Coordinates of C-alpha atoms in Angstrom, one line a residue:
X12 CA -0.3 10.1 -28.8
X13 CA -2.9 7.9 -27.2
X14 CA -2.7 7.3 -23.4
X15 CA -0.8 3.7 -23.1
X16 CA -3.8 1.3 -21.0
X17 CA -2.4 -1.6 -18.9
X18 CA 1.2 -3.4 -19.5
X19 CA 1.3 -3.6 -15.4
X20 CA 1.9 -0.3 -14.8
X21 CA 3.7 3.1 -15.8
X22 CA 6.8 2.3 -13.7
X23 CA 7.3 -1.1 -16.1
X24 CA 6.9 1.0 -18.9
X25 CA 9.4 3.1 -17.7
X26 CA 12.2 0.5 -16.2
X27 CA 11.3 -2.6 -18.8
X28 CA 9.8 -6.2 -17.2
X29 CA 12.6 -8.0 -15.9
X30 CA 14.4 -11.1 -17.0
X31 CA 12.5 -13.7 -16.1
X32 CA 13.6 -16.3 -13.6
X33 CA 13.7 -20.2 -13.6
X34 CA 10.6 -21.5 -12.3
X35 CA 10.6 -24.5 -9.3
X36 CA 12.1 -27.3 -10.7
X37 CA 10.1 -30.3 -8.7
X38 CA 10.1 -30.8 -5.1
X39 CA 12.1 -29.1 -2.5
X40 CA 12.9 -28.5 1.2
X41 CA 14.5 -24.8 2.9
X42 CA 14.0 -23.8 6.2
X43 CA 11.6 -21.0 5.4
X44 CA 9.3 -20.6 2.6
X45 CA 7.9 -17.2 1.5
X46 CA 5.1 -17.0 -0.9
X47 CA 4.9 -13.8 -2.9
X48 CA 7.8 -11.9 -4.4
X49 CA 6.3 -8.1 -3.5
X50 CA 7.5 -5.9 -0.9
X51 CA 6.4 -8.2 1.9
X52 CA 8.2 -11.3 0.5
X53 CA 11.5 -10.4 -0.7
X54 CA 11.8 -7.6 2.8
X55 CA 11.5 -10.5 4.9
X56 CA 13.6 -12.9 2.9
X57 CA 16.1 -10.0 3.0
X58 CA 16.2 -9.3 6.8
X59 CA 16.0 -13.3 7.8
X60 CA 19.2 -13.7 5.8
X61 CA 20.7 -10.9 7.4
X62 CA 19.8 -12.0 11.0
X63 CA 20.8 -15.7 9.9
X64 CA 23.4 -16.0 7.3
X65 CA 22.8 -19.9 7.2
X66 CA 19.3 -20.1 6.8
X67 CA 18.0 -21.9 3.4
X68 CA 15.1 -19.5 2.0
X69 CA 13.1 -20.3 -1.1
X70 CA 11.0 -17.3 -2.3
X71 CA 7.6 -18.2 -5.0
X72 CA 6.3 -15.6 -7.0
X73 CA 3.2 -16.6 -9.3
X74 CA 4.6 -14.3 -12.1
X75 CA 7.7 -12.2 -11.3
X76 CA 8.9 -10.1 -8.9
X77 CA 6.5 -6.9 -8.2
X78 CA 3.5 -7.9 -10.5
X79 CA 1.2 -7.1 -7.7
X80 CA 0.8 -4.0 -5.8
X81 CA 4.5 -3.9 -5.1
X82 CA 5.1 -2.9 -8.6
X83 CA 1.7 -0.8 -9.7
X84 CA 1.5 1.6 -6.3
X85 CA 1.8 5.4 -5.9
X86 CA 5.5 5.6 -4.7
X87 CA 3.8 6.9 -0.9
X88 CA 6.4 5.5 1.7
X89 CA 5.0 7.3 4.5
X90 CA 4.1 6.4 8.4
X91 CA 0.5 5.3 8.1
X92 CA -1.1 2.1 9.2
X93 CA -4.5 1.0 8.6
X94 CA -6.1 0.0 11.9
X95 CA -4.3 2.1 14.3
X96 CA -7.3 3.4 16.2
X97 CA -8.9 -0.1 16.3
X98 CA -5.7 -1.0 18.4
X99 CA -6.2 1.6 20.5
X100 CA -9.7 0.5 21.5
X101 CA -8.3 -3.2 21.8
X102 CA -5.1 -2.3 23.5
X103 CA -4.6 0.9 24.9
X104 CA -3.5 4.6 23.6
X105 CA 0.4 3.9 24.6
X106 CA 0.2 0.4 22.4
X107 CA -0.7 1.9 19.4
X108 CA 1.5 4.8 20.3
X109 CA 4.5 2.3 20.0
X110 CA 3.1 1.0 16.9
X111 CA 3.2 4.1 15.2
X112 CA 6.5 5.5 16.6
X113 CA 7.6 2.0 14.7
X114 CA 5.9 3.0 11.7
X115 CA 7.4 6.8 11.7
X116 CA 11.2 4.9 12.0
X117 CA 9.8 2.4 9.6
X118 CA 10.0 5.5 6.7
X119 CA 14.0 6.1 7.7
X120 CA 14.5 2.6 7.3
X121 CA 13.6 1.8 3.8
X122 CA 15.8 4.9 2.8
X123 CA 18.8 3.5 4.8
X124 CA 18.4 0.5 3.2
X125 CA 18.3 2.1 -0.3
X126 CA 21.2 4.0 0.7
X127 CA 23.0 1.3 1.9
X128 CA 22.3 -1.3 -1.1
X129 CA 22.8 1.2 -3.3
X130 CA 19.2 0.8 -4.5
X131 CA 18.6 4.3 -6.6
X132 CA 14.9 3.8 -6.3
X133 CA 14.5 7.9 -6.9
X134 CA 13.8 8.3 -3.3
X135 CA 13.2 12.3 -2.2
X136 CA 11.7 12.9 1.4
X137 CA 9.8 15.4 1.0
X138 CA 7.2 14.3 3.7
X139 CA 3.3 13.8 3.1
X140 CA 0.8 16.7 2.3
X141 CA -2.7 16.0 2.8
X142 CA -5.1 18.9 1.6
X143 CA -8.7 20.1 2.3
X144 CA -10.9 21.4 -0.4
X145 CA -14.6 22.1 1.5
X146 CA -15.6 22.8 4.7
X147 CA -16.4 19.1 5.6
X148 CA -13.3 18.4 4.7
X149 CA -11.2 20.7 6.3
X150 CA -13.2 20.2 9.6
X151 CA -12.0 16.3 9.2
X152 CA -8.5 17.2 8.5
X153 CA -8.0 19.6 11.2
X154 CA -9.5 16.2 13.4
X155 CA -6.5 13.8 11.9
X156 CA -4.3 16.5 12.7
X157 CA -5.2 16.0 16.3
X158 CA -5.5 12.8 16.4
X159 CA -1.4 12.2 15.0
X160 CA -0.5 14.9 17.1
X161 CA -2.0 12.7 20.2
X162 CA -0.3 9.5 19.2
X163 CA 3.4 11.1 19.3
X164 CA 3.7 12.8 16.0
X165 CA 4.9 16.2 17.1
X166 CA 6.5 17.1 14.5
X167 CA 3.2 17.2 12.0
X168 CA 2.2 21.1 11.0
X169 CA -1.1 22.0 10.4
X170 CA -1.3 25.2 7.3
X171 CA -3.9 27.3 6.5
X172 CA -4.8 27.9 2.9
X173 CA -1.8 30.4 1.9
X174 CA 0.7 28.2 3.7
X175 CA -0.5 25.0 1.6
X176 CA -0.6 27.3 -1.6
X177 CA 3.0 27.6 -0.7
X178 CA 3.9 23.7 -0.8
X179 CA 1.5 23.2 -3.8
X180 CA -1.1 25.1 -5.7
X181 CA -4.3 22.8 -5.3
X182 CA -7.2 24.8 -6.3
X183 CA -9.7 25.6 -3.6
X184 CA -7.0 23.7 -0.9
X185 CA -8.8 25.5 2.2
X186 CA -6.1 23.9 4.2
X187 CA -3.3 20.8 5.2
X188 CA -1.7 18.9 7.2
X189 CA 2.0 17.6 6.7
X190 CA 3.8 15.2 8.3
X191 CA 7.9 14.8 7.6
X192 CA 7.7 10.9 8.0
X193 CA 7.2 10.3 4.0
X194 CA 8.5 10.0 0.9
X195 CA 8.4 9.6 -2.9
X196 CA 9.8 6.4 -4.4
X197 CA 9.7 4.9 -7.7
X198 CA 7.9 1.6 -6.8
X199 CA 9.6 -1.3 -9.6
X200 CA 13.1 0.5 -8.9
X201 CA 12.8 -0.6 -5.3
X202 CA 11.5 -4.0 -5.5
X203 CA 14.0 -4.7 -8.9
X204 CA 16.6 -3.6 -6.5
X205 CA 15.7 -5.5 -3.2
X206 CA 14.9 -8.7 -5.3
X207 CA 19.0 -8.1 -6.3
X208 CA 19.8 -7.8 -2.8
X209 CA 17.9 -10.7 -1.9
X210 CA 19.8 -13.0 -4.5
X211 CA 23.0 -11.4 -3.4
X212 CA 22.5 -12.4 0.1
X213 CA 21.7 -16.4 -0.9
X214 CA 18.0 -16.4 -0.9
X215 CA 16.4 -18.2 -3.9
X216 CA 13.6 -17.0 -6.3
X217 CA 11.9 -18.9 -8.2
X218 CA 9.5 -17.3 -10.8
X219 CA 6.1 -18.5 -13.1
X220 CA 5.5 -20.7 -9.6
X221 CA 1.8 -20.2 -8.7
X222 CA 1.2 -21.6 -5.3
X223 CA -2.3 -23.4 -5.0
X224 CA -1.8 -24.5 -1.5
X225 CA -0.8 -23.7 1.7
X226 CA -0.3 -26.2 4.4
X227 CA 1.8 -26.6 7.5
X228 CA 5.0 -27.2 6.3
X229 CA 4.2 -27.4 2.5
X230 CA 3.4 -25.0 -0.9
X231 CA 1.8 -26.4 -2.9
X232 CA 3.2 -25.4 -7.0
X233 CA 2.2 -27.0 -10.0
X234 CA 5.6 -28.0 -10.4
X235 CA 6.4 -29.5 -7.1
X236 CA 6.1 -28.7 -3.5
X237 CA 8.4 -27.0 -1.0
X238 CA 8.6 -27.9 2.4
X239 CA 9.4 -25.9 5.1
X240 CA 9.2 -25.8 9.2
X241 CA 8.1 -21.8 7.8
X242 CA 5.5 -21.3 5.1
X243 CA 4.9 -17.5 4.9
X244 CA 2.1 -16.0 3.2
X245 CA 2.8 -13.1 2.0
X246 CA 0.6 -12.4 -0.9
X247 CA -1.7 -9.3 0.0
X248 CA -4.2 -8.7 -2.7
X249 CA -4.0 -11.9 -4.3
X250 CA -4.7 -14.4 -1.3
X251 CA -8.0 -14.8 -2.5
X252 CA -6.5 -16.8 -4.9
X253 CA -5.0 -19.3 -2.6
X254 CA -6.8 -22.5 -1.5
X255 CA -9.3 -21.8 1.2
X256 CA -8.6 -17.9 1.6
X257 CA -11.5 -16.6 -0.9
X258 CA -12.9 -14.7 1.7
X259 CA -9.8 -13.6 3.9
X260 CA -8.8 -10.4 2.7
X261 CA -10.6 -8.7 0.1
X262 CA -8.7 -7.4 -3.3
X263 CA -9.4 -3.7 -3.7
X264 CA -8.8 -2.3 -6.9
X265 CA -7.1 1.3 -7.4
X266 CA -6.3 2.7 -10.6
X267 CA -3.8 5.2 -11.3
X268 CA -2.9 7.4 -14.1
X269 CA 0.5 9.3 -15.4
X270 CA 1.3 12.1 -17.3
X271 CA 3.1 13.4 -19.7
X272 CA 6.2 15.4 -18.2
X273 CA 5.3 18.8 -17.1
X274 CA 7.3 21.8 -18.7
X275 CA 9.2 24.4 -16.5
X276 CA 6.6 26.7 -16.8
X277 CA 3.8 24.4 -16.2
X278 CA 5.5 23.2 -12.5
X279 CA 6.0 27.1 -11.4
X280 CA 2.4 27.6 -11.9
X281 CA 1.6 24.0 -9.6
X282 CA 4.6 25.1 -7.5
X283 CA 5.5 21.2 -5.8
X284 CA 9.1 22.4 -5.1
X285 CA 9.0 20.0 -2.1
X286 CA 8.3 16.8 -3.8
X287 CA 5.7 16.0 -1.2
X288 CA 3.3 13.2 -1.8
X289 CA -0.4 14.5 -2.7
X290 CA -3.6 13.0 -0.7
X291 CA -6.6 14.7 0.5
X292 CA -9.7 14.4 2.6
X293 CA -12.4 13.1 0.4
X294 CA -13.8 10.0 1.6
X295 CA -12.5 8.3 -1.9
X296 CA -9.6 9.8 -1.8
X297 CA -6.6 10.5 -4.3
X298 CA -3.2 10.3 -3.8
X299 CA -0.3 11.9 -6.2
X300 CA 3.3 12.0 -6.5
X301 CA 5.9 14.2 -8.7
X302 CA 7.7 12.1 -10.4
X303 CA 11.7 12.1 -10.9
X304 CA 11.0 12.9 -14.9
X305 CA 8.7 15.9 -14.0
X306 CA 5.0 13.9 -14.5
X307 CA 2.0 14.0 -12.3
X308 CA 1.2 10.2 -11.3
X309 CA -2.5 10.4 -9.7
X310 CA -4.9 7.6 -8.5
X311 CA -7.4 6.5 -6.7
X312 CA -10.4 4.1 -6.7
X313 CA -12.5 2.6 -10.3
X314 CA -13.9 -0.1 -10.3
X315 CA -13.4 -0.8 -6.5
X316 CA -13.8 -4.9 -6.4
X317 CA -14.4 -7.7 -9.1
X318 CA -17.2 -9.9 -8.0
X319 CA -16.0 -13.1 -6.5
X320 CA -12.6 -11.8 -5.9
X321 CA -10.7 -11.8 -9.1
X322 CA -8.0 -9.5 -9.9
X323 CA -6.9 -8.0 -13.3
X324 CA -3.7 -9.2 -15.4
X325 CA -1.8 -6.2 -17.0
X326 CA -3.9 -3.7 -15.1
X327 CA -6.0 -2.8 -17.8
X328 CA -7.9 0.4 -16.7
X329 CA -11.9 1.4 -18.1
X330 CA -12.0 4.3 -20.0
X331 CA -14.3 5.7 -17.4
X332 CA -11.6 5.5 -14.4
X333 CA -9.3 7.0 -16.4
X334 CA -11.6 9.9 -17.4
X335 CA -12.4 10.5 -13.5
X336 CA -8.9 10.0 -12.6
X337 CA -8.5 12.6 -15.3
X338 CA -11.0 14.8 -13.8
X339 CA -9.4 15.4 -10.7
X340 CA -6.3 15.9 -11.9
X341 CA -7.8 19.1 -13.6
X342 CA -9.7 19.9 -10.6
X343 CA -7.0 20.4 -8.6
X344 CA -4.6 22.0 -11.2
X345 CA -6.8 23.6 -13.6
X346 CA -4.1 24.9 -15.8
X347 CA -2.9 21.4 -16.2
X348 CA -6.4 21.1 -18.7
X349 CA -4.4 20.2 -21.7
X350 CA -2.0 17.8 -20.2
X351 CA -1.5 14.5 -22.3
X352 CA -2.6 11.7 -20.2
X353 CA 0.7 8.7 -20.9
X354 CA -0.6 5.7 -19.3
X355 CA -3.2 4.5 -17.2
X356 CA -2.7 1.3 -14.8
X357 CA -4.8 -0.5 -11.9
X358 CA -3.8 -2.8 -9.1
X359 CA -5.7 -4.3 -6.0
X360 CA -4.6 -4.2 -2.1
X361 CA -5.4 -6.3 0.7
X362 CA -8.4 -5.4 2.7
X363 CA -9.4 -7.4 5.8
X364 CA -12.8 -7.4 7.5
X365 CA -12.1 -4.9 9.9
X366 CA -10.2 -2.7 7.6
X367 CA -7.1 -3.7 10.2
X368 CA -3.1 -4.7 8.7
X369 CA -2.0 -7.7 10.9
X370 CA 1.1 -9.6 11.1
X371 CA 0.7 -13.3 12.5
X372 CA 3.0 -16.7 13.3
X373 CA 1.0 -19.2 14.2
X374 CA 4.0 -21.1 16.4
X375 CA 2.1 -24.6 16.2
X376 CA 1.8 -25.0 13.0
X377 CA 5.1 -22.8 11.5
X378 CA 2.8 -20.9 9.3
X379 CA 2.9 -17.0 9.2
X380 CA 1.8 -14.3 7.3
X381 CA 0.9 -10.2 7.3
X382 CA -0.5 -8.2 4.8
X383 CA -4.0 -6.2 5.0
X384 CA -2.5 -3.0 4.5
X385 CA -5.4 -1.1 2.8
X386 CA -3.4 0.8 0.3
X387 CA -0.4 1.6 2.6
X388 CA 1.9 -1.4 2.1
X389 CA 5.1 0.3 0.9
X390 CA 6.2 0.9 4.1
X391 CA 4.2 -1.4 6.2
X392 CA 5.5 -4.4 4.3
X393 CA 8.9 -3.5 5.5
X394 CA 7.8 -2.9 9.0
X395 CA 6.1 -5.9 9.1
X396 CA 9.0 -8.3 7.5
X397 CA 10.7 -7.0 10.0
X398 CA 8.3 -8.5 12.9
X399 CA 8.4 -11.5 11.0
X400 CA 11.9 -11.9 11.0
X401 CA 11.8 -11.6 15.1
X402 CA 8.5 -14.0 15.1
X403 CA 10.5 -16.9 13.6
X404 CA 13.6 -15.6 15.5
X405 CA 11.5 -16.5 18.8
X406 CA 10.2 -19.6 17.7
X407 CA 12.9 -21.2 16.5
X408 CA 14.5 -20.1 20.4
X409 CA 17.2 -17.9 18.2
X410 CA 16.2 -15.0 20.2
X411 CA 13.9 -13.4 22.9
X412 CA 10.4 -11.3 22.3
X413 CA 11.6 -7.9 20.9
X414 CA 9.7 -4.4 20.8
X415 CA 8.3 -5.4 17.3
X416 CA 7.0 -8.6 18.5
X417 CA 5.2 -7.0 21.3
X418 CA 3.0 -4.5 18.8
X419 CA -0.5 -4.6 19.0
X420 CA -1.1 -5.5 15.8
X421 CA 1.1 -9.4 16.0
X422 CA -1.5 -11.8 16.0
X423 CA -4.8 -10.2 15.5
X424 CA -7.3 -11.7 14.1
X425 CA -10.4 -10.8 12.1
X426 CA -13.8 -12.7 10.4
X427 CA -14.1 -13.2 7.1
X428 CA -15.8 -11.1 4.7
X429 CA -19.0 -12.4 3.5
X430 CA -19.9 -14.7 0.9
X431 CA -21.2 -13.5 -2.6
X432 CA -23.2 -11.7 -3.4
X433 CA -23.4 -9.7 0.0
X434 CA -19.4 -8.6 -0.4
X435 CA -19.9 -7.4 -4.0
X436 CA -23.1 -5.8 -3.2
X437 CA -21.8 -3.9 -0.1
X438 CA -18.3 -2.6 -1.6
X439 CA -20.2 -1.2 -4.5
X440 CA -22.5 0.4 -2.5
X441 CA -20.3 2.1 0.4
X442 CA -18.3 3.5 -2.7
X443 CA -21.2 4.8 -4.4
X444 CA -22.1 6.3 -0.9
X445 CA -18.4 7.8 -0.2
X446 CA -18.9 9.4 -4.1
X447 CA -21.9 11.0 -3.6
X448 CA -20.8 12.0 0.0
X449 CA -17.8 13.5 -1.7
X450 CA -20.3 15.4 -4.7
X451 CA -22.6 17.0 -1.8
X452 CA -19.8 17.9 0.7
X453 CA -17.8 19.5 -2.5
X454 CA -21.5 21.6 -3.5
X455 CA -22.3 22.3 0.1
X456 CA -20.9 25.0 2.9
X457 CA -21.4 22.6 5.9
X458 CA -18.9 21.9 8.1
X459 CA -20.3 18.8 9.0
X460 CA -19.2 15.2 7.3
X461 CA -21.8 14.0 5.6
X462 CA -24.0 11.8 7.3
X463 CA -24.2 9.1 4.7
X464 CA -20.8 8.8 4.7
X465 CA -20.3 8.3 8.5
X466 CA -23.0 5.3 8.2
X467 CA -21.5 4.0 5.4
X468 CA -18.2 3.9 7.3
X469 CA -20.0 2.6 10.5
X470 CA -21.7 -0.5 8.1
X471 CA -18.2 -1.1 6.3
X472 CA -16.4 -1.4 9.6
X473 CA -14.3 1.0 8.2

């Protein structure tokens, strides 16, 4: 069997595309508008509803419910937060101590929900497991390990190489860190079943409803506008193609591969009892999960960025990224050499300037927005739909500032990235830096990160 290329991703292969839903009809009013029908979108139309029965919301999704990252992503719903150590320097150690307490409850929450909705989303906490294969990276791991361990997370354990071989087999895994505040998911599961809930509560979605525009009070469809006192953006990878946000956040591309399921004997040799997501310490990294059916679903970057912003359809993959993705699969489990590859998928995430998620309601004009996760959205979205819900909460005089409102990352802002062909020329060339980083440090015995790796993260703002 060949490897299946594209059709969104594995997980809509698996569960089916769903039923499609009516479009906008011509022009409307609700008292909040969310644009984007990911994780972002349909967590804060579910916990505005909640907190306010009587609220009209109208949710617009471009093409259905999950086509974006929300449906294509690894299944990682784990504590962390790009831009945490930024905050730090902006706001203090203690703020962005809070902001990752709220990001370790933030894991607990999405499963409560699940449980509580009855969402089978094929949720296991098994925690995160992040390995080191050479010297330079172990030195970096055992220096993240510190660093959580300094902002609260107590409970993280730091292994040698026999104790990781006992979580997982990764070949040449000198060491790892694991942290309990993570999980496995099934990524279209959870947003087929929170789009349900959403619809259950009262919100409207409406499908095939591209939005062109966003202005205060108005979005902007091809079939009509909706106006709003709220317009929230909530469109991640895809703002760029949004009227005036080109160079706002830019759409990384990851690529992800799945194979076929392992055999009894083939998981006793990888050993994985614990379910734990996969990641390591390269500087272009991987991340893996263990599926419920028993496959290996593996990604991480290909062709990092399409000049002038554009993003993919089905998630089409080059043969090349799949071959690489391929390649590290085998590295790590060597005896998984013969192991049919069953589909390959790619996606793109939100990546701001400063490499920092934000969540923002600008109280003059009613519009809001968050997103700029940088590939760890499946938890953060929920964290910040949450702070959204409070935002508009406070604005609207509903309710007082709560502890989410008062996070350091509410309200940040950031430049844009630059114009083309400076943004295409400098992703391609950090990533071909972070490769060949990765190719010496993997060859070498130094300790030491390599140095074009730390300039290349100094330049990128990383």
């Amino acid at each position: 069997m060949s490897t299946v290329n594209g059709g969104i991703s594995f997980w809509y292969a698996q569960e089916g595309a769903p039923a499609p839903r009516e479009p906008l009809p011509g022009d409307t009013t609700a008292d909040v508008c969310i644009v984007g029908g990911g994780y972002t979108g349909l967590w804060t139309a579910y916990y505005l509803k909640k907190a306010v029965p009587f609220l009209d919301i109208t949710v617009l999704e471009a093409k259905f419910c999950g086509y974006g990252a929300s449906g294509r992503n690894g299944g990682w719903l784990y504590n962390g937060i790009a831009g945490r150590d930024r905050y730090a320097k902006l706001h203090g150690h203690e703020a962005a101590v809070r902001l990752q307490q709220a990001m370790n409850a933030t894991v607990a929450e999405v499963v409560d929900v699940c449980e509580r909705e009855k969402i089978n989303a094929d949720v296991h906490r098994g925690g995160v497991l992040e390995v080191a294969l050479s010297p330079a990276q172990l030195t970096r791991l055992k220096d993240f390990h510190a660093a959580e361990l300094a902002f609260g997370e107590t409970d993280r354990v730091l292994y040698g190489a026999r104790e990781t071989a006992a979580r997982v087999r990764v070949t040449g895994a000198v060491g790892s860190s694991w942290t309990p505040h993570g999980a496995r998911l099934h990524p279209v599961k959870l947003v087929k079943g929170l789009a349900a809930a959403v619809e259950a509560l009262g919100v409207t979605i409406h499908e095939s409803t591209p939005v062109t525009e966003i202005r205060p009070k108005h979005a902007v469809t091809p079939y009509g506008t909706v106006r709003a006192p709220y317009v929230l953006r909530c469109t991640e990878g895809f703002t760029a193609s949004l009227a005036g946000q080109r160079r706002a956040w830019l759409p990384m591309n990851s690529s992800m591969i799945a194979t076929e399921p392992l055999t009894d004997a083939q998981w006793d040799s990888v050993g994985w009892e614990g379910r734990e997501t996969l990641g390591d310490m390269a500087h272009a990294y991987m991340y893996a999960q263990r599926t419920a059916d028993g496959r290996i679903a593996l990604g991480g970057r290909g062709v990092p960025y399409r000049f002038g912003s554009k993003t993919d359809n089905d998630g089409r993959t080059r043969p090349q990224t799949v071959e690489a993705l391929r390649e590290i699969l085998v590295r790590f489990f060597p005896q998984l050499a013969g192991v049919r590859v069953d589909h390959a998928w790619s996606g793109v995430l939100g990546v701001p300037r400063d490499w920092c998620a934000t969540v923002t309601l600008d109280r003059s004009t009613g519009l809001g927005w968050a997103g700029g996760y940088v590939g760890s959205g499946v938890a953060t979205a929920n964290l910040a739909a949450r702070t959204l819900r409070d935002l508009i909460r406070q604005d609207s005089g509903q309710s007082g500032p709560t502890d989410l409102t008062a996070l350091p990352w509410v309200g940040h802002k950031v430049r844009k990235w630059e114009p083309e062909p400076l943004r295409w020329l400098g992703v391609q060339t950090m990533y071909a830096a972070f490769r060949g980083a990765d190719r010496r440090e993997a060859l070498g015995h130094s300790a030491r990160t390599d140095r074009v790796a730390v300039l290349a993260n100094r330049l990128s703002g990383r």
